[in-house]
mmCIF file of C-alpha atoms and ligand atoms in Angstrom:
data_model
loop_
_atom_site.group_PDB
_atom_site.id
_atom_site.type_symbol
_atom_site.label_atom_id
_atom_site.label_comp_id
_atom_site.label_asym_id
_atom_site.label_seq_id
_atom_site.Cartn_x
_atom_site.Cartn_y
_atom_site.Cartn_z
ATOM 1 C CA MET N 1321 16.002 -15.570 -8.186
ATOM 2 C CA LYS N 1322 17.163 -12.027 -7.560
ATOM 3 C CA ALA N 1323 14.016 -10.196 -8.677
ATOM 4 C CA ILE N 1324 11.185 -10.660 -6.213
ATOM 5 C CA ASN N 1325 8.003 -11.798 -7.919
ATOM 6 C CA GLY N 1326 5.384 -9.759 -6.087
ATOM 7 C CA LYS N 1327 2.791 -10.817 -8.615
ATOM 8 C CA GLN N 1328 3.261 -14.471 -7.677
ATOM 9 C CA ILE N 1329 3.235 -13.791 -3.929
ATOM 10 C CA ALA N 1330 0.066 -11.723 -4.327
ATOM 11 C CA SER N 1331 -1.494 -14.497 -6.396
ATOM 12 C CA ASP N 1332 -0.698 -17.019 -3.618
ATOM 13 C CA ILE N 1333 -2.434 -14.737 -1.091
ATOM 14 C CA VAL N 1334 -5.441 -14.400 -3.418
ATOM 15 C CA ASP N 1335 -5.639 -18.217 -3.636
ATOM 16 C CA GLU N 1336 -5.476 -18.536 0.159
ATOM 17 C CA LEU N 1337 -8.244 -15.957 0.585
ATOM 18 C CA THR N 1338 -10.360 -17.588 -2.127
ATOM 19 C CA ALA N 1339 -10.201 -20.889 -0.228
ATOM 20 C CA LYS N 1340 -11.142 -19.095 2.976
ATOM 21 C CA THR N 1341 -14.160 -17.254 1.536
ATOM 22 C CA ALA N 1342 -15.351 -20.422 -0.222
ATOM 23 C CA SER N 1343 -15.740 -22.032 3.181
ATOM 24 C CA ILE N 1344 -17.929 -19.186 4.480
ATOM 25 C CA GLN N 1345 -21.590 -20.125 4.718
ATOM 26 C CA GLY N 1346 -24.095 -17.327 4.035
ATOM 27 C CA PRO N 1347 -23.241 -13.795 2.951
ATOM 28 C CA LYS N 1348 -19.655 -13.335 1.799
ATOM 29 C CA PRO N 1349 -17.323 -10.528 2.915
ATOM 30 C CA CYS N 1350 -18.184 -7.205 1.286
ATOM 31 C CA ILE N 1351 -16.040 -4.166 0.473
ATOM 32 C CA ALA N 1352 -17.383 -0.763 -0.591
ATOM 33 C CA PHE N 1353 -15.243 1.459 -2.803
ATOM 34 C CA ILE N 1354 -15.795 5.214 -2.878
ATOM 35 C CA ARG N 1355 -14.255 6.944 -5.869
ATOM 36 C CA VAL N 1356 -14.489 10.668 -6.585
ATOM 37 C CA GLY N 1357 -13.852 11.990 -10.095
ATOM 38 C CA GLU N 1358 -12.414 10.257 -13.130
ATOM 39 C CA ASP N 1359 -8.666 10.440 -12.518
ATOM 40 C CA PRO N 1360 -7.400 7.672 -14.857
ATOM 41 C CA ALA N 1361 -5.033 6.166 -12.274
ATOM 42 C CA SER N 1362 -7.791 6.084 -9.618
ATOM 43 C CA VAL N 1363 -10.270 4.551 -12.072
ATOM 44 C CA SER N 1364 -7.723 1.884 -12.972
ATOM 45 C CA TYR N 1365 -6.776 1.147 -9.333
ATOM 46 C CA VAL N 1366 -10.420 0.750 -8.264
ATOM 47 C CA ARG N 1367 -11.149 -1.442 -11.278
ATOM 48 C CA GLY N 1368 -8.221 -3.704 -10.356
ATOM 49 C CA LYS N 1369 -9.303 -3.933 -6.706
ATOM 50 C CA ASN N 1370 -12.885 -4.653 -7.789
ATOM 51 C CA ARG N 1371 -11.702 -7.469 -10.071
ATOM 52 C CA THR N 1372 -9.527 -9.056 -7.394
ATOM 53 C CA ALA N 1373 -12.362 -8.883 -4.845
ATOM 54 C CA GLU N 1374 -14.702 -10.680 -7.259
ATOM 55 C CA LYS N 1375 -12.092 -13.346 -7.947
ATOM 56 C CA ILE N 1376 -11.743 -14.062 -4.235
ATOM 57 C CA GLY N 1377 -15.472 -14.153 -3.569
ATOM 58 C CA ILE N 1378 -15.583 -10.806 -1.787
ATOM 59 C CA THR N 1379 -18.608 -8.753 -2.863
ATOM 60 C CA PRO N 1380 -17.483 -5.367 -4.208
ATOM 61 C CA LEU N 1381 -19.739 -2.295 -4.196
ATOM 62 C CA LEU N 1382 -18.708 0.798 -6.141
ATOM 63 C CA PHE N 1383 -19.913 4.322 -5.349
ATOM 64 C CA ALA N 1384 -18.548 6.769 -7.919
ATOM 65 C CA PHE N 1385 -19.110 10.495 -7.411
ATOM 66 C CA GLU N 1386 -18.554 13.564 -9.554
ATOM 67 C CA ASP N 1387 -15.478 15.682 -8.902
ATOM 68 C CA SER N 1388 -17.706 18.434 -7.501
ATOM 69 C CA ILE N 1389 -19.186 16.334 -4.665
ATOM 70 C CA SER N 1390 -19.442 18.211 -1.344
ATOM 71 C CA GLN N 1391 -17.851 17.047 1.911
ATOM 72 C CA GLU N 1392 -21.390 16.672 3.333
ATOM 73 C CA THR N 1393 -22.432 14.264 0.579
ATOM 74 C CA LEU N 1394 -19.232 12.281 0.995
ATOM 75 C CA ASP N 1395 -19.656 12.178 4.780
ATOM 76 C CA ALA N 1396 -23.288 11.056 4.397
ATOM 77 C CA LYS N 1397 -22.214 8.133 2.194
ATOM 78 C CA ILE N 1398 -19.509 7.120 4.691
ATOM 79 C CA ASP N 1399 -22.070 7.274 7.539
ATOM 80 C CA GLU N 1400 -24.506 5.153 5.520
ATOM 81 C CA LEU N 1401 -21.858 2.503 4.807
ATOM 82 C CA ASN N 1402 -20.682 2.549 8.443
ATOM 83 C CA ALA N 1403 -24.257 1.771 9.513
ATOM 84 C CA ASP N 1404 -24.766 -0.985 6.922
ATOM 85 C CA ALA N 1405 -23.979 -4.290 8.645
ATOM 86 C CA SER N 1406 -23.607 -6.061 5.278
ATOM 87 C CA VAL N 1407 -20.573 -3.881 4.433
ATOM 88 C CA ASN N 1408 -17.398 -5.117 6.144
ATOM 89 C CA GLY N 1409 -14.780 -2.820 4.625
ATOM 90 C CA ILE N 1410 -14.787 0.712 3.213
ATOM 91 C CA LEU N 1411 -12.106 2.159 0.939
ATOM 92 C CA ILE N 1412 -11.946 5.773 -0.205
ATOM 93 C CA GLN N 1413 -9.693 5.925 -3.243
ATOM 94 C CA SER N 1414 -6.977 8.514 -2.714
ATOM 95 C CA PRO N 1415 -6.293 11.211 -3.801
ATOM 96 C CA LEU N 1416 -9.558 13.103 -3.322
ATOM 97 C CA PRO N 1417 -10.028 16.463 -5.086
ATOM 98 C CA SER N 1418 -8.367 19.281 -3.136
ATOM 99 C CA HIS N 1419 -11.645 20.852 -1.918
ATOM 100 C CA LEU N 1420 -12.314 17.714 0.128
ATOM 101 C CA ASP N 1421 -10.632 16.951 3.445
ATOM 102 C CA GLU N 1422 -9.148 13.510 2.860
ATOM 103 C CA GLN N 1423 -7.894 12.771 6.378
ATOM 104 C CA SER N 1424 -11.252 13.800 7.863
ATOM 105 C CA ALA N 1425 -12.974 11.384 5.446
ATOM 106 C CA PHE N 1426 -10.577 8.575 6.441
ATOM 107 C CA ASN N 1427 -11.234 9.325 10.119
ATOM 108 C CA ARG N 1428 -15.015 9.203 9.566
ATOM 109 C CA ILE N 1429 -14.851 5.553 8.490
ATOM 110 C CA ASP N 1430 -15.708 3.124 11.292
ATOM 111 C CA PRO N 1431 -12.190 1.997 12.405
ATOM 112 C CA ASN N 1432 -13.437 -1.599 12.323
ATOM 113 C CA LYS N 1433 -14.206 -1.180 8.595
ATOM 114 C CA ASP N 1434 -11.074 0.832 7.797
ATOM 115 C CA VAL N 1435 -9.420 -1.789 5.578
ATOM 116 C CA ASP N 1436 -6.965 0.767 4.160
ATOM 117 C CA GLY N 1437 -5.648 1.406 7.683
ATOM 118 C CA PHE N 1438 -5.613 5.211 7.350
ATOM 119 C CA HIS N 1439 -7.911 5.971 10.309
ATOM 120 C CA VAL N 1440 -6.149 7.685 13.197
ATOM 121 C CA ILE N 1441 -7.052 4.766 15.494
ATOM 122 C CA ASN N 1442 -5.497 2.198 13.182
ATOM 123 C CA ALA N 1443 -2.406 4.372 12.652
ATOM 124 C CA GLY N 1444 -2.183 4.578 16.459
ATOM 125 C CA ARG N 1445 -2.491 0.822 16.790
ATOM 126 C CA VAL N 1446 0.590 0.437 14.571
ATOM 127 C CA VAL N 1447 2.480 2.744 16.933
ATOM 128 C CA GLN N 1448 1.232 0.724 19.912
ATOM 129 C CA GLU N 1449 2.066 -2.562 18.124
ATOM 130 C CA ASP N 1450 -1.552 -3.681 18.605
ATOM 131 C CA SER N 1451 -2.264 -6.322 15.949
ATOM 132 C CA ALA N 1452 -6.045 -5.980 16.368
ATOM 133 C CA GLY N 1453 -6.087 -3.065 13.948
ATOM 134 C CA PHE N 1454 -5.690 -2.716 10.205
ATOM 135 C CA VAL N 1455 -2.260 -1.902 8.824
ATOM 136 C CA SER N 1456 -1.960 0.266 5.739
ATOM 137 C CA CYS N 1457 -1.763 -2.131 2.794
ATOM 138 C CA THR N 1458 1.487 -1.161 1.055
ATOM 139 C CA PRO N 1459 3.715 -1.234 4.167
ATOM 140 C CA ALA N 1460 1.985 -4.453 5.280
ATOM 141 C CA GLY N 1461 2.677 -5.869 1.804
ATOM 142 C CA ILE N 1462 6.401 -5.149 2.130
ATOM 143 C CA ILE N 1463 6.540 -6.974 5.478
ATOM 144 C CA GLU N 1464 4.650 -9.892 3.876
ATOM 145 C CA ILE N 1465 7.143 -9.987 0.967
ATOM 146 C CA CYS N 1466 10.038 -10.138 3.440
ATOM 147 C CA GLN N 1467 8.390 -12.935 5.427
ATOM 148 C CA ARG N 1468 7.498 -15.044 2.412
ATOM 149 C CA GLU N 1469 10.886 -14.539 0.732
ATOM 150 C CA GLY N 1470 12.863 -15.338 3.896
ATOM 151 C CA ILE N 1471 14.283 -11.810 4.154
ATOM 152 C CA SER N 1472 14.899 -11.175 7.843
ATOM 153 C CA LEU N 1473 14.872 -7.563 9.037
ATOM 154 C CA GLU N 1474 16.206 -8.448 12.483
ATOM 155 C CA GLY N 1475 19.195 -6.286 13.388
ATOM 156 C CA LYS N 1476 19.415 -4.969 9.818
ATOM 157 C CA HIS N 1477 19.831 -1.325 8.956
ATOM 158 C CA VAL N 1478 16.655 -0.473 7.061
ATOM 159 C CA VAL N 1479 16.726 2.892 5.292
ATOM 160 C CA VAL N 1480 13.368 4.229 4.129
ATOM 161 C CA ILE N 1481 13.224 7.133 1.682
ATOM 162 C CA GLY N 1482 9.825 8.801 2.136
ATOM 163 C CA ARG N 1483 7.796 9.629 5.234
ATOM 164 C CA SER N 1484 4.156 9.500 4.081
ATOM 165 C CA LEU N 1485 1.598 7.838 6.326
ATOM 166 C CA ILE N 1486 0.503 5.688 3.378
ATOM 167 C CA VAL N 1487 3.947 4.169 2.882
ATOM 168 C CA GLY N 1488 7.228 5.447 4.336
ATOM 169 C CA LYS N 1489 6.344 6.383 7.910
ATOM 170 C CA THR N 1490 4.132 3.357 8.490
ATOM 171 C CA PHE N 1491 6.705 0.966 7.038
ATOM 172 C CA ALA N 1492 9.391 2.510 9.258
ATOM 173 C CA LEU N 1493 7.146 1.928 12.293
ATOM 174 C CA LEU N 1494 6.495 -1.685 11.277
ATOM 175 C CA ALA N 1495 10.164 -2.425 10.631
ATOM 176 C CA MET N 1496 11.197 -1.128 14.063
ATOM 177 C CA GLN N 1497 8.493 -3.080 15.938
ATOM 178 C CA ASN N 1498 9.606 -5.477 18.615
ATOM 179 C CA GLY N 1499 8.801 -8.783 16.955
ATOM 180 C CA PRO N 1500 10.291 -11.558 14.851
ATOM 181 C CA GLN N 1501 9.063 -10.022 11.576
ATOM 182 C CA ALA N 1502 10.818 -6.722 12.361
ATOM 183 C CA ASN N 1503 13.440 -5.702 14.943
ATOM 184 C CA ALA N 1504 15.272 -3.551 12.406
ATOM 185 C CA THR N 1505 17.329 -0.436 13.034
ATOM 186 C CA VAL N 1506 15.542 2.168 10.957
ATOM 187 C CA THR N 1507 16.575 5.443 9.347
ATOM 188 C CA VAL N 1508 13.928 7.564 7.608
ATOM 189 C CA CYS N 1509 14.960 10.024 4.891
ATOM 190 C CA HIS N 1510 12.926 12.726 3.152
ATOM 191 C CA SER N 1511 13.297 15.749 0.920
ATOM 192 C CA ARG N 1512 15.198 17.716 3.577
ATOM 193 C CA THR N 1513 17.673 14.925 4.339
ATOM 194 C CA ARG N 1514 21.287 15.908 3.841
ATOM 195 C CA ASN N 1515 23.830 13.568 2.279
ATOM 196 C CA LEU N 1516 21.165 11.110 1.180
ATOM 197 C CA LYS N 1517 23.603 8.909 -0.713
ATOM 198 C CA GLU N 1518 25.867 8.482 2.332
ATOM 199 C CA ILE N 1519 22.881 7.190 4.297
ATOM 200 C CA THR N 1520 21.383 4.950 1.630
ATOM 201 C CA ARG N 1521 24.780 3.324 1.060
ATOM 202 C CA GLN N 1522 24.622 2.047 4.639
ATOM 203 C CA ALA N 1523 21.314 0.278 4.068
ATOM 204 C CA ASP N 1524 21.061 -3.503 4.318
ATOM 205 C CA VAL N 1525 17.473 -3.012 3.172
ATOM 206 C CA LEU N 1526 16.632 0.089 1.152
ATOM 207 C CA VAL N 1527 12.979 1.053 0.706
ATOM 208 C CA ALA N 1528 12.231 3.765 -1.859
ATOM 209 C CA ALA N 1529 8.803 5.440 -1.511
ATOM 210 C CA ILE N 1530 9.431 8.802 -3.099
ATOM 211 C CA GLY N 1531 7.371 9.264 -6.244
ATOM 212 C CA ARG N 1532 10.359 10.340 -8.367
ATOM 213 C CA PRO N 1533 11.110 8.188 -11.398
ATOM 214 C CA GLU N 1534 14.368 6.235 -11.051
ATOM 215 C CA MET N 1535 15.820 8.651 -8.487
ATOM 216 C CA VAL N 1536 17.733 5.910 -6.674
ATOM 217 C CA THR N 1537 20.791 5.158 -8.767
ATOM 218 C CA GLY N 1538 23.304 2.341 -8.499
ATOM 219 C CA ASP N 1539 25.870 4.444 -6.609
ATOM 220 C CA MET N 1540 23.345 4.921 -3.758
ATOM 221 C CA ILE N 1541 23.138 1.186 -3.039
ATOM 222 C CA LYS N 1542 25.414 -0.990 -0.925
ATOM 223 C CA ASP N 1543 26.655 -4.234 -2.460
ATOM 224 C CA GLY N 1544 24.236 -7.035 -1.628
ATOM 225 C CA ALA N 1545 21.471 -4.819 -0.240
ATOM 226 C CA VAL N 1546 17.810 -5.762 -0.532
ATOM 227 C CA VAL N 1547 16.045 -3.062 -2.553
ATOM 228 C CA ILE N 1548 12.298 -2.543 -2.222
ATOM 229 C CA ASP N 1549 10.965 -0.150 -4.851
ATOM 230 C CA VAL N 1550 7.525 1.164 -3.931
ATOM 231 C CA GLY N 1551 7.353 3.889 -6.575
ATOM 232 C CA ILE N 1552 4.816 3.787 -9.366
ATOM 233 C CA ASN N 1553 5.544 6.558 -11.852
ATOM 234 C CA ARG N 1554 4.074 7.063 -15.299
ATOM 235 C CA VAL N 1555 6.661 8.316 -17.756
ATOM 236 C CA GLU N 1556 5.962 9.145 -21.370
ATOM 237 C CA ASP N 1557 6.858 6.415 -23.835
ATOM 238 C CA ALA N 1558 5.582 6.816 -27.371
ATOM 239 C CA SER N 1559 6.430 3.188 -28.177
ATOM 240 C CA LYS N 1560 3.755 1.981 -25.722
ATOM 241 C CA LYS N 1561 0.100 1.655 -26.688
ATOM 242 C CA LYS N 1562 -0.975 3.829 -23.764
ATOM 243 C CA GLY N 1563 1.740 6.418 -24.486
ATOM 244 C CA TYR N 1564 3.458 5.832 -21.148
ATOM 245 C CA LYS N 1565 5.302 3.189 -19.184
ATOM 246 C CA LEU N 1566 5.498 2.523 -15.449
ATOM 247 C CA VAL N 1567 8.821 2.911 -13.687
ATOM 248 C CA GLY N 1568 9.757 2.789 -10.039
ATOM 249 C CA ASP N 1569 11.712 5.156 -7.839
ATOM 250 C CA VAL N 1570 14.795 2.993 -8.403
ATOM 251 C CA ASN N 1571 16.848 2.753 -11.575
ATOM 252 C CA PHE N 1572 16.347 -0.990 -11.963
ATOM 253 C CA ALA N 1573 19.065 -1.547 -14.583
ATOM 254 C CA GLU N 1574 21.687 0.023 -12.323
ATOM 255 C CA ALA N 1575 20.413 -1.465 -9.064
ATOM 256 C CA GLU N 1576 19.822 -5.041 -10.162
ATOM 257 C CA PRO N 1577 23.515 -6.081 -10.514
ATOM 258 C CA ILE N 1578 24.342 -4.594 -7.083
ATOM 259 C CA ALA N 1579 21.352 -5.752 -5.018
ATOM 260 C CA SER N 1580 20.974 -9.252 -3.576
ATOM 261 C CA ARG N 1581 17.180 -9.035 -4.016
ATOM 262 C CA ILE N 1582 15.059 -6.354 -5.679
ATOM 263 C CA THR N 1583 11.381 -5.723 -6.376
ATOM 264 C CA PRO N 1584 10.674 -4.774 -10.001
ATOM 265 C CA VAL N 1585 8.132 -2.183 -11.171
ATOM 266 C CA PRO N 1586 5.620 -3.256 -12.242
ATOM 267 C CA GLY N 1587 5.118 -6.657 -10.609
ATOM 268 C CA GLY N 1588 6.788 -6.045 -7.242
ATOM 269 C CA VAL N 1589 5.117 -4.164 -4.404
ATOM 270 C CA GLY N 1590 2.099 -2.997 -6.451
ATOM 271 C CA PRO N 1591 0.191 -6.307 -6.592
ATOM 272 C CA MET N 1592 0.899 -6.850 -2.876
ATOM 273 C CA THR N 1593 -1.024 -3.699 -1.973
ATOM 274 C CA VAL N 1594 -4.211 -5.080 -3.502
ATOM 275 C CA ALA N 1595 -3.670 -8.524 -1.947
ATOM 276 C CA MET N 1596 -3.222 -6.990 1.521
ATOM 277 C CA LEU N 1597 -6.393 -4.926 1.052
ATOM 278 C CA MET N 1598 -8.280 -8.158 0.430
ATOM 279 C CA LYS N 1599 -6.615 -9.777 3.443
ATOM 280 C CA ASN N 1600 -7.746 -6.844 5.585
ATOM 281 C CA THR N 1601 -11.297 -7.159 4.223
ATOM 282 C CA VAL N 1602 -11.499 -10.830 5.166
ATOM 283 C CA LYS N 1603 -10.042 -9.936 8.588
ATOM 284 C CA ALA N 1604 -12.725 -7.246 9.001
ATOM 285 C CA TYR N 1605 -15.430 -9.774 8.104
ATOM 286 C CA GLU N 1606 -14.050 -12.267 10.624
ATOM 287 C CA LEU N 1607 -13.809 -9.656 13.397
ATOM 288 C CA GLN N 1608 -17.348 -8.435 12.729
ATOM 289 C CA ASN N 1609 -18.741 -11.960 12.706
ATOM 290 C CA SER N 1610 -16.870 -13.437 15.652
HETATM 291 P P1 NDP B 2272 4.265 11.156 -1.044
HETATM 292 O O1 NDP B 2272 4.405 12.198 -2.097
HETATM 293 O O2 NDP B 2272 3.178 11.272 -0.046
HETATM 294 O O3 NDP B 2272 5.641 11.063 -0.235
HETATM 295 C C1 NDP B 2272 6.873 11.091 -0.894
HETATM 296 C C2 NDP B 2272 7.988 11.146 0.121
HETATM 297 O O4 NDP B 2272 9.218 11.197 -0.595
HETATM 298 C C3 NDP B 2272 7.932 12.390 1.022
HETATM 299 O O5 NDP B 2272 8.192 12.026 2.349
HETATM 300 C C4 NDP B 2272 9.014 13.285 0.457
HETATM 301 O O6 NDP B 2272 9.657 14.086 1.419
HETATM 302 C C5 NDP B 2272 10.009 12.268 -0.080
HETATM 303 N N1 NDP B 2272 10.825 12.852 -1.128
HETATM 304 C C6 NDP B 2272 10.423 13.550 -2.227
HETATM 305 N N2 NDP B 2272 11.488 13.957 -2.942
HETATM 306 C C7 NDP B 2272 12.584 13.505 -2.292
HETATM 307 C C8 NDP B 2272 13.983 13.626 -2.531
HETATM 308 N N3 NDP B 2272 14.466 14.282 -3.594
HETATM 309 N N4 NDP B 2272 14.825 13.049 -1.646
HETATM 310 C C9 NDP B 2272 14.360 12.383 -0.567
HETATM 311 N N5 NDP B 2272 13.038 12.244 -0.294
HETATM 312 C C10 NDP B 2272 12.172 12.813 -1.137
HETATM 313 O O7 NDP B 2272 4.192 9.777 -1.819
HETATM 314 P P2 NDP B 2272 3.663 8.329 -1.325
HETATM 315 O O8 NDP B 2272 4.409 7.917 -0.119
HETATM 316 O O9 NDP B 2272 2.199 8.298 -1.307
HETATM 317 O O10 NDP B 2272 4.124 7.455 -2.577
HETATM 318 C C11 NDP B 2272 5.478 7.276 -2.915
HETATM 319 C C12 NDP B 2272 5.570 6.479 -4.191
HETATM 320 O O11 NDP B 2272 5.010 5.208 -3.978
HETATM 321 C C13 NDP B 2272 4.800 7.052 -5.373
HETATM 322 O O12 NDP B 2272 5.508 6.750 -6.569
HETATM 323 C C14 NDP B 2272 3.498 6.313 -5.364
HETATM 324 O O13 NDP B 2272 2.894 6.224 -6.636
HETATM 325 C C15 NDP B 2272 3.960 4.968 -4.901
HETATM 326 N N6 NDP B 2272 2.942 4.178 -4.232
HETATM 327 C C16 NDP B 2272 2.875 2.872 -4.582
HETATM 328 C C17 NDP B 2272 1.987 2.048 -3.996
HETATM 329 C C18 NDP B 2272 1.986 0.626 -4.379
HETATM 330 O O14 NDP B 2272 0.978 -0.019 -4.261
HETATM 331 N N7 NDP B 2272 3.115 0.080 -4.816
HETATM 332 C C19 NDP B 2272 1.009 2.537 -3.009
HETATM 333 C C20 NDP B 2272 1.214 3.922 -2.634
HETATM 334 C C21 NDP B 2272 2.150 4.700 -3.256
HETATM 335 P P3 NDP B 2272 8.872 15.261 2.221
HETATM 336 O O15 NDP B 2272 8.041 14.546 3.249
HETATM 337 O O16 NDP B 2272 9.967 16.063 2.805
HETATM 338 O O17 NDP B 2272 8.040 15.983 1.204
#
């Protein structure tokens, strides 16, 4: 099938992790979520992660703070969770309100509990190709999709649009690693890139992580390319119960006839991010108990 069923792949990973946690004697793996404010998307993301953790047999803990929380209070909670041996993974739901220093909060998490992979040490481990660390969940999820769908990156020209640490930059680093799951030739594009279309049309694998609804149009895609759409954008749609619908960064209707494989939105990369978070949490548990 042309469309990649990320939901199914994520569900397979959830089943594998459920079997693994079922075999654990004694306390199960535990993940602590820190959420600040009531941003609807953040509330919904944390709820989804919480639900998946429960399904797998990972104990979720939720710490929800008011928007006005101080950096000191946030830091104190991170320190407390770092010191708590029963907590294996800590996730701070991004974005934090602008008065808080998000990267400093990520860097305060014990790197061995940093299941989101945003700590400077874990980002550095990706650069050093050290698999002991935790890889940011969305880029790791794209690599997992490629592996499970038999999409080889070896020798391919991978073009990534977007250079955030959370997605674009980290995926670019993973795709260029020296290893059987990678070995790609990588080009990274961003808002200052000139002649974007000329570059994207050279891509064997095109990864869009931009945050602009349906920006990648059919004429930007080479015939037979693999298209990975990371974008999750809410656009108004009065016909929907919630008043909006989710679309990716790729115009799916235009891209689908041209691409050899494509991830839809929703149901493509999104579910993989949560599955990889759970995989990292079980890995953290195993590392802390070995
Ligand atoms: P950021 O805003 O951090 O980064 C966006 C990147 O896109 C930047 O590097 C920016 O360039 C680049 N960009 C913006 N406009 C253009 C343009 N016109 N042409 C070329 N490049 C452009 O976003 P994230 O990386 O955090 O997220 C990207 C998308 O992925 C969002 O839709 C987000 O919701 C989604 N997402 C999905 C996840 C999932 O689970 N599927 C997880 C995380 C994110 P510059 O650096 O120059 O500003």
